[in-house]
mmCIF file of N, CA and C in Angstrom:
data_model
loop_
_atom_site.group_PDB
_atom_site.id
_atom_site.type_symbol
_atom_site.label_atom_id
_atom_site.label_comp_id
_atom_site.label_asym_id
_atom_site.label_seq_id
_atom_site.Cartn_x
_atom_site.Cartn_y
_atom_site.Cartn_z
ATOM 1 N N UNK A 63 -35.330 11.746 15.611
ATOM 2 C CA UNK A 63 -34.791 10.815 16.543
ATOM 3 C C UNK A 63 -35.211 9.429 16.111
ATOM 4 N N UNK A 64 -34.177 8.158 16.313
ATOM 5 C CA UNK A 64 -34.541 7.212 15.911
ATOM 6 C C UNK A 64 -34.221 6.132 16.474
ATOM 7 N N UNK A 65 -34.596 4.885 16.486
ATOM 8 C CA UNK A 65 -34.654 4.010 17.505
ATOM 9 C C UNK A 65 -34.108 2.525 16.982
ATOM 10 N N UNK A 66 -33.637 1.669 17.622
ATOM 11 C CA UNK A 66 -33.874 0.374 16.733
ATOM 12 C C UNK A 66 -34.830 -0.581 17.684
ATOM 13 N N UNK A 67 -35.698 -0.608 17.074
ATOM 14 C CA UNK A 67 -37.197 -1.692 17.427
ATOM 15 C C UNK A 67 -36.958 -2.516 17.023
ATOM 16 N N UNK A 68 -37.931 -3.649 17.313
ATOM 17 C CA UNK A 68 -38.535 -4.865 17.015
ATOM 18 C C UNK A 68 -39.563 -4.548 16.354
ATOM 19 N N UNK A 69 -39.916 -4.601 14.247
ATOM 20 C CA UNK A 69 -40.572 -4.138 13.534
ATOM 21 C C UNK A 69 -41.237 -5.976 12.865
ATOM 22 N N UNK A 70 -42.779 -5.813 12.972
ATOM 23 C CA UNK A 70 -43.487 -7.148 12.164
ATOM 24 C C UNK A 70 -44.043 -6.498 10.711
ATOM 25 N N UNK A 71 -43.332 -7.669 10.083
ATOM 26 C CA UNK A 71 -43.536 -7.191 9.013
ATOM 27 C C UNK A 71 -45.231 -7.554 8.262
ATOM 28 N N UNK A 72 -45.908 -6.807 8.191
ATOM 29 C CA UNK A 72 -47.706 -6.918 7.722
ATOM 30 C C UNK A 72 -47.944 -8.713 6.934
ATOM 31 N N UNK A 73 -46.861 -8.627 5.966
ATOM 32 C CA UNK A 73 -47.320 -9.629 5.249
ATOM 33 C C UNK A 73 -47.070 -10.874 5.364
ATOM 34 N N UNK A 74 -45.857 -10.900 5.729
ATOM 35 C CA UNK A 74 -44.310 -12.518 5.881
ATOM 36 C C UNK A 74 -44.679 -12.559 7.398
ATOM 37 N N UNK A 75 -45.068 -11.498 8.488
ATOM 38 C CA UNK A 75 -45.174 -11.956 9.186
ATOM 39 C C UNK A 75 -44.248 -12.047 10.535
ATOM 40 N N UNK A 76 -42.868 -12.267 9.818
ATOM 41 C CA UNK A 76 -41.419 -11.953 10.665
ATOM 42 C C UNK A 76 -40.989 -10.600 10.941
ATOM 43 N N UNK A 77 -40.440 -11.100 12.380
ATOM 44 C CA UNK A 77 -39.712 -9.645 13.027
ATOM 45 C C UNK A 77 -38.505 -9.406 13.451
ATOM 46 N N UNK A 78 -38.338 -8.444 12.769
ATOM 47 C CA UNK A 78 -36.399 -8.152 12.920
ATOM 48 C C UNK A 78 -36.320 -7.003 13.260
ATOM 49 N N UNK A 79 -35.237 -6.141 13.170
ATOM 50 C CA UNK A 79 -35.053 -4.918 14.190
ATOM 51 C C UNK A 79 -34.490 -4.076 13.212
ATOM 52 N N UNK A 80 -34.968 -3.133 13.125
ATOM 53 C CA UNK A 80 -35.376 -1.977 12.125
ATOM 54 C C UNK A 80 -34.916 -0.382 12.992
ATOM 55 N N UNK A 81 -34.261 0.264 12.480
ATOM 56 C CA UNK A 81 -34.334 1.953 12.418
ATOM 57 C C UNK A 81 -35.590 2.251 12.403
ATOM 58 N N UNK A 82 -36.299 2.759 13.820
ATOM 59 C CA UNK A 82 -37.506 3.473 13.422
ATOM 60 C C UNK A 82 -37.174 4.971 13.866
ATOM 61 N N UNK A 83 -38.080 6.092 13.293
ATOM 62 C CA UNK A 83 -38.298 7.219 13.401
ATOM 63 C C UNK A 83 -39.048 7.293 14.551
ATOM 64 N N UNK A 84 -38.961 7.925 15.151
ATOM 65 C CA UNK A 84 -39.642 8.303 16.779
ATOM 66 C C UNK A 84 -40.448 9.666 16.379
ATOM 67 N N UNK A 85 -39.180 10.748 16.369
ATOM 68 C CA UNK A 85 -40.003 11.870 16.168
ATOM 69 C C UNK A 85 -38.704 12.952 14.955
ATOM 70 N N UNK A 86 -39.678 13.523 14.240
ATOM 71 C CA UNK A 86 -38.760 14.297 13.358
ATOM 72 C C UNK A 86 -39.171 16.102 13.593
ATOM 73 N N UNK A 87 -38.039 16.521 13.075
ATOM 74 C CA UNK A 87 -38.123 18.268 12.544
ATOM 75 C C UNK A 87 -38.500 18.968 14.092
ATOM 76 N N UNK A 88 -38.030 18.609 15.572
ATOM 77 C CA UNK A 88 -38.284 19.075 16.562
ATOM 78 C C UNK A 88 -37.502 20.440 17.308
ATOM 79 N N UNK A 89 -37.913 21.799 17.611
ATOM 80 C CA UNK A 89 -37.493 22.318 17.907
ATOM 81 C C UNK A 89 -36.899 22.074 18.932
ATOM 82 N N UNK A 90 -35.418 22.451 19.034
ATOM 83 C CA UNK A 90 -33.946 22.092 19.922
ATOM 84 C C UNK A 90 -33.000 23.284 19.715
ATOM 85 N N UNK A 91 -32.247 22.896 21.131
ATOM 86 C CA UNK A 91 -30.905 23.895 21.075
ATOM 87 C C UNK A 91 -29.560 23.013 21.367
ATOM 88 N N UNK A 92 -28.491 22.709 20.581
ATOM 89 C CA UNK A 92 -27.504 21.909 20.680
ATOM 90 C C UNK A 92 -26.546 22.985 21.332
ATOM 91 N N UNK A 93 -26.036 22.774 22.420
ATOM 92 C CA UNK A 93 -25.003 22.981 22.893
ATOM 93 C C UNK A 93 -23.551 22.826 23.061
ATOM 94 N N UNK A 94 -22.391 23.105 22.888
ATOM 95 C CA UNK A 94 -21.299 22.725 22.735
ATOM 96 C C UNK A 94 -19.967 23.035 24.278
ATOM 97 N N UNK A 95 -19.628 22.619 24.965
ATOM 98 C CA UNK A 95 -18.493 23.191 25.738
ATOM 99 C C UNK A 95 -17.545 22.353 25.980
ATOM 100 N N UNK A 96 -16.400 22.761 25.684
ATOM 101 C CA UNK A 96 -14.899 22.317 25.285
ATOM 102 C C UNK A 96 -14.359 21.902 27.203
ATOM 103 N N UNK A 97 -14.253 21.235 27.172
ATOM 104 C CA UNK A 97 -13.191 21.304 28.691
ATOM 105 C C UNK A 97 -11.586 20.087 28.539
ATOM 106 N N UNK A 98 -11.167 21.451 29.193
ATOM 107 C CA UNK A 98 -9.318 21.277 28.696
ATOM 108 C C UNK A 98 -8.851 20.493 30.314
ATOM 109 N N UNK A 99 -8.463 19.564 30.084
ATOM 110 C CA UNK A 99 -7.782 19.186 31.713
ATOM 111 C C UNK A 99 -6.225 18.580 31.500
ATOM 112 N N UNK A 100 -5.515 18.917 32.086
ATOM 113 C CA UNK A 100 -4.062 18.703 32.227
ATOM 114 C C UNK A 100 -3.986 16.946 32.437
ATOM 115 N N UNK A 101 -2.871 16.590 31.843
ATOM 116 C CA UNK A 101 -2.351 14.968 32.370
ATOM 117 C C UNK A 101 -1.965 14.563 33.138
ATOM 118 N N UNK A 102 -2.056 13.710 34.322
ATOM 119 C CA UNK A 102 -1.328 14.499 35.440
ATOM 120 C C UNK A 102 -0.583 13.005 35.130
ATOM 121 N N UNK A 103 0.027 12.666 34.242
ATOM 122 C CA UNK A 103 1.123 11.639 33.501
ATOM 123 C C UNK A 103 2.185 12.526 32.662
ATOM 124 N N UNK A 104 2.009 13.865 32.740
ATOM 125 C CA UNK A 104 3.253 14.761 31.906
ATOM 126 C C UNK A 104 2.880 14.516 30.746
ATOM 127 N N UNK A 105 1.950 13.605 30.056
ATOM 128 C CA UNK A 105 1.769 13.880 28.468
ATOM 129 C C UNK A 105 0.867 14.812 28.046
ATOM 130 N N UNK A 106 0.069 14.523 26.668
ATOM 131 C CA UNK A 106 -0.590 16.269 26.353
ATOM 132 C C UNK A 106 -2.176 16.063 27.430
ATOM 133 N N UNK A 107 -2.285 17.437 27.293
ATOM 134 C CA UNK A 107 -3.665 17.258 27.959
ATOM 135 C C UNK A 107 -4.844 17.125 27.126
ATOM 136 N N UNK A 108 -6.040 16.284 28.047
ATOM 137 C CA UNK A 108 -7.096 15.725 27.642
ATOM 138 C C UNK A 108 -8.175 16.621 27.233
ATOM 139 N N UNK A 109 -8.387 16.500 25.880
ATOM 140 C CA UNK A 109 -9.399 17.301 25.967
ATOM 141 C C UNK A 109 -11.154 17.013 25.760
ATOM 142 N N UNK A 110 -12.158 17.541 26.287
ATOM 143 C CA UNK A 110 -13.285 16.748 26.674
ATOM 144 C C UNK A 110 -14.366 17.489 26.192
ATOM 145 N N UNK A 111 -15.181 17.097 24.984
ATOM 146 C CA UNK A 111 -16.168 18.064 24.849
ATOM 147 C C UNK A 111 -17.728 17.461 24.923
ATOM 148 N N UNK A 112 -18.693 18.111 26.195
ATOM 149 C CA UNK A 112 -19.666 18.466 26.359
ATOM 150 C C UNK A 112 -20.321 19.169 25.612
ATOM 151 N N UNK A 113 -21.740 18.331 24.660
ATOM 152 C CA UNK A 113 -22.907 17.966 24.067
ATOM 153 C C UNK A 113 -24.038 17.756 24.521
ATOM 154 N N UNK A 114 -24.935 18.740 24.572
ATOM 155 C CA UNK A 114 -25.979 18.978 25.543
ATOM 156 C C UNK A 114 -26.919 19.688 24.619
ATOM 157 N N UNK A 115 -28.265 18.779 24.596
ATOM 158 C CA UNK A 115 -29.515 18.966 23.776
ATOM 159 C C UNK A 115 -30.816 19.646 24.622
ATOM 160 N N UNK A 116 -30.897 20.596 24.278
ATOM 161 C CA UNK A 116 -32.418 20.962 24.815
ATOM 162 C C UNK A 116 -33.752 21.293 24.012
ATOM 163 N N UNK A 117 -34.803 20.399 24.630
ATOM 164 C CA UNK A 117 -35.751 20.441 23.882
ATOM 165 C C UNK A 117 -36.859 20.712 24.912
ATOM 166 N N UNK A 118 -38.089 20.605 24.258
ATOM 167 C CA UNK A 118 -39.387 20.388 25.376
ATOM 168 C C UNK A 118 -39.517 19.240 25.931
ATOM 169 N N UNK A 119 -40.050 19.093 27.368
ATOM 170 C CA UNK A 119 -40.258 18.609 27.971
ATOM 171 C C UNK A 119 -42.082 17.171 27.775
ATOM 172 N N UNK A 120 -42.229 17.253 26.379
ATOM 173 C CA UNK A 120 -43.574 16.596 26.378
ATOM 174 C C UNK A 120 -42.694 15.288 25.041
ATOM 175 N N UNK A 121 -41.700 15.110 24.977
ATOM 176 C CA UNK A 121 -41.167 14.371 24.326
ATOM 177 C C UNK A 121 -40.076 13.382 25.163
ATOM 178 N N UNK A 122 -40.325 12.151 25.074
ATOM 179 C CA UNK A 122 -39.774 10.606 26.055
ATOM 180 C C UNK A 122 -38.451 10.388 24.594
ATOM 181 N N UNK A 123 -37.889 10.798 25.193
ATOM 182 C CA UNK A 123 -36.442 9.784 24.214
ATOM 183 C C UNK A 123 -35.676 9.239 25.100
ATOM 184 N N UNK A 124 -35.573 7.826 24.643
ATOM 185 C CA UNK A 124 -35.426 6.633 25.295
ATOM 186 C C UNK A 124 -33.596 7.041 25.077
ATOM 187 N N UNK A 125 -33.225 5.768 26.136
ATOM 188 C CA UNK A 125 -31.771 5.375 26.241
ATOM 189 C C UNK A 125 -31.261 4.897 24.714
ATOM 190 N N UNK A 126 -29.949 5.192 24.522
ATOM 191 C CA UNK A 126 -29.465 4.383 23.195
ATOM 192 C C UNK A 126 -29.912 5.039 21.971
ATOM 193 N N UNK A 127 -30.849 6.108 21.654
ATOM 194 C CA UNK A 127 -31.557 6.192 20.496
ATOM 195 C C UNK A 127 -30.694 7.113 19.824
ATOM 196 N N UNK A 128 -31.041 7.275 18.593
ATOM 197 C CA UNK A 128 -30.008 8.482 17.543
ATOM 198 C C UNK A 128 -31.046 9.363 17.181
ATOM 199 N N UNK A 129 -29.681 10.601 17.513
ATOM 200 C CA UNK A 129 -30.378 11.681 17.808
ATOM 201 C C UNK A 129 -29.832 12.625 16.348
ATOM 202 N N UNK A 130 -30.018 12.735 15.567
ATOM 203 C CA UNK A 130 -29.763 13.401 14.188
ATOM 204 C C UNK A 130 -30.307 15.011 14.366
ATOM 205 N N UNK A 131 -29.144 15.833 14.432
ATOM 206 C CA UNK A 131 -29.403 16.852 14.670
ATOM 207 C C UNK A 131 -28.895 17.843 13.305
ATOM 208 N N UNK A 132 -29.425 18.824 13.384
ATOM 209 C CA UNK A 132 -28.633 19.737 11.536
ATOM 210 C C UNK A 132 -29.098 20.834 12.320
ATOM 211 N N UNK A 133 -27.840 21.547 12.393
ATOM 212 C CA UNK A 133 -27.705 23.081 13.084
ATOM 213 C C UNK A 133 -26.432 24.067 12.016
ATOM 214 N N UNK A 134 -27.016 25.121 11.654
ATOM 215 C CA UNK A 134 -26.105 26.052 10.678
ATOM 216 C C UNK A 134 -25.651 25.096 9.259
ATOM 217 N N UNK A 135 -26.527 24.174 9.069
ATOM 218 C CA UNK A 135 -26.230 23.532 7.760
ATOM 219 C C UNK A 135 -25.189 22.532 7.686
ATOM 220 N N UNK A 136 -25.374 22.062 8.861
ATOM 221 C CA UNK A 136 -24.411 20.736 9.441
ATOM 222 C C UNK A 136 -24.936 19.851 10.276
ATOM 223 N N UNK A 137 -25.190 18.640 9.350
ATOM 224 C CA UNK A 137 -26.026 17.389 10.297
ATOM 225 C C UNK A 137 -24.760 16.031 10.427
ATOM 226 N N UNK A 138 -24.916 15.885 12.546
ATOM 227 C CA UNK A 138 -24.668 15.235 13.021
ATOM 228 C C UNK A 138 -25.636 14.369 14.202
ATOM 229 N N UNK A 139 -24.849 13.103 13.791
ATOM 230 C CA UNK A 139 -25.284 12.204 14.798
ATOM 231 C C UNK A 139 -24.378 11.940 15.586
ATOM 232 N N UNK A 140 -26.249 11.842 17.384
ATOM 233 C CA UNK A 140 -25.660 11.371 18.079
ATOM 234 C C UNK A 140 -26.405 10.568 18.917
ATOM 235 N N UNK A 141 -26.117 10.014 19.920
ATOM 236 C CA UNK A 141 -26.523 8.937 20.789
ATOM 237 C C UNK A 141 -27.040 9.508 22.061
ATOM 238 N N UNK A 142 -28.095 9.212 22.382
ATOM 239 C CA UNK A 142 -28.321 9.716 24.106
ATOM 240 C C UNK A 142 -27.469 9.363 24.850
ATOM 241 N N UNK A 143 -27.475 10.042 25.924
ATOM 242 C CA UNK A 143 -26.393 9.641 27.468
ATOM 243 C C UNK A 143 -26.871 10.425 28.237
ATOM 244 N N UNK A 144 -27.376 8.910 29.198
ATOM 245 C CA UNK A 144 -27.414 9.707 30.827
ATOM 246 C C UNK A 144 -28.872 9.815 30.454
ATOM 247 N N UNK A 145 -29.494 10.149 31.849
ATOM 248 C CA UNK A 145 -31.107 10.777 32.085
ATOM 249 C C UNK A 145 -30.998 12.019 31.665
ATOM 250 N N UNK A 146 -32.161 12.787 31.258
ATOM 251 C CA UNK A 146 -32.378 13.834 31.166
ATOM 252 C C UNK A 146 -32.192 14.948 32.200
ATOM 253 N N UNK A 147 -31.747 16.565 32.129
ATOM 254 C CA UNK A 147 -32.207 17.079 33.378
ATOM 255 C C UNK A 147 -33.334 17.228 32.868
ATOM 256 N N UNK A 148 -34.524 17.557 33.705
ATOM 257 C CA UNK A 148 -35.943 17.959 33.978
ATOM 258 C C UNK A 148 -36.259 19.401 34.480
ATOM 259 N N UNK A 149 -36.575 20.752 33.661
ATOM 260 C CA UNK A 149 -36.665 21.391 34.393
ATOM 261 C C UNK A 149 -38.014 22.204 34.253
ATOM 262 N N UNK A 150 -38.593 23.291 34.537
ATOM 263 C CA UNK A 150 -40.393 23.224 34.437
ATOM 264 C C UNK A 150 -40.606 23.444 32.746
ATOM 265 N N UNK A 151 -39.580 23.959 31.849
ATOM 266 C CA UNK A 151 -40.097 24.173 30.877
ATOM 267 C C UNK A 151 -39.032 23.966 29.769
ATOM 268 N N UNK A 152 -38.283 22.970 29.883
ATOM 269 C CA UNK A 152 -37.564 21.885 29.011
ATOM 270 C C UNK A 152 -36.471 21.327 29.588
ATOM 271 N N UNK A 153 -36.570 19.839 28.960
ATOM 272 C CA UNK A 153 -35.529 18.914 29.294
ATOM 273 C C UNK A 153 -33.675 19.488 28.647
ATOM 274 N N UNK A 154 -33.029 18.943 29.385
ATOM 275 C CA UNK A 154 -31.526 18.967 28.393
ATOM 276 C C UNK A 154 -31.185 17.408 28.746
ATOM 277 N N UNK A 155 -30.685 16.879 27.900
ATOM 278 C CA UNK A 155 -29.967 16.036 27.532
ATOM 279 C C UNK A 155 -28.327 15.626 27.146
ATOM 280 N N UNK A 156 -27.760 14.830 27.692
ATOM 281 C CA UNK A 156 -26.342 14.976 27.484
ATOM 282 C C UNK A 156 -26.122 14.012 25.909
ATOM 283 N N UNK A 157 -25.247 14.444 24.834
ATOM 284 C CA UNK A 157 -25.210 13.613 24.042
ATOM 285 C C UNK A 157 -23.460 13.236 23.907
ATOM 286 N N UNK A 158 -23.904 12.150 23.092
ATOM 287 C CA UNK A 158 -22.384 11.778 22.683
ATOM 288 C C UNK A 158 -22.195 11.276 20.900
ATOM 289 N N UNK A 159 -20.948 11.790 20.243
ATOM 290 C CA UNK A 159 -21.091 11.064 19.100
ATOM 291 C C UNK A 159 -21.654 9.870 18.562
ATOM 292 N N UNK A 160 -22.537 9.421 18.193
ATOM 293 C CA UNK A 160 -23.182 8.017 17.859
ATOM 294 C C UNK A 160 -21.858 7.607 16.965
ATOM 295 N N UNK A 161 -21.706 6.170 17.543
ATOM 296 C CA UNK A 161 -20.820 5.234 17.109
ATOM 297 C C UNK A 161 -21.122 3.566 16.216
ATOM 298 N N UNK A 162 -22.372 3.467 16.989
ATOM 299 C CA UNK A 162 -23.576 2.407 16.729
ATOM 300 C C UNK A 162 -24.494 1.804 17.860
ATOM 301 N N UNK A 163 -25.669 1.525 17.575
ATOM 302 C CA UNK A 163 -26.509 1.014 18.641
ATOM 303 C C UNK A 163 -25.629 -0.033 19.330
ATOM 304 N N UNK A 164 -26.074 0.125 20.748
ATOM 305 C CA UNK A 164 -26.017 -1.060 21.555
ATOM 306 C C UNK A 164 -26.293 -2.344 21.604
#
């Protein structure tokens, strides 16, 4: 997971905003569900797919951050959305294709 911070640089001194790594190689379950809804304009229908991350609950991932996931030998990014649910023994998370930081 990765973030864009405000990074000082040791030597020059200046600070600009940098891709940082938050946390890597975290056990997760990516979820996928398709939902089909009719137009109610007579054209084709919309289709809507739900992206939903579950992990443990002892890990804070912030709003906006990229979430780089590789499941069956296929890595995609994506963007947080929405609060977490909270439940006693892991969070889920809603995601969405990352497009670019905010």
């Amino acid at each position: 997971m990765k973030a864009w911070r405000e990074v000082k640089n040791p030597i020059t001194h200046i600070t600009k905003h940098e891709e940082v790594t938050l946390y890597e190689n975290l056990k997760c379950k990516l979820s996928h569900k398709t939902l089909t809804t009719a137009s109610n304009t007579g054209g084709p229908a919309i289709i809507v797919e739900e992206i939903q991350l579950s992990l443990g609950n002892e890990y804070e991932i912030p709003a906006g951050c990229k979430i780089i996931v590789t499941q069956n030998g296929v890595t995609t990014e994506y963007t947080r959305s929405g609060k977490p649910g909270i439940f006693m023994d892991h969070q889920q998370i809603r995601l969405e294709l990352f497009k670019e930081y905010a």
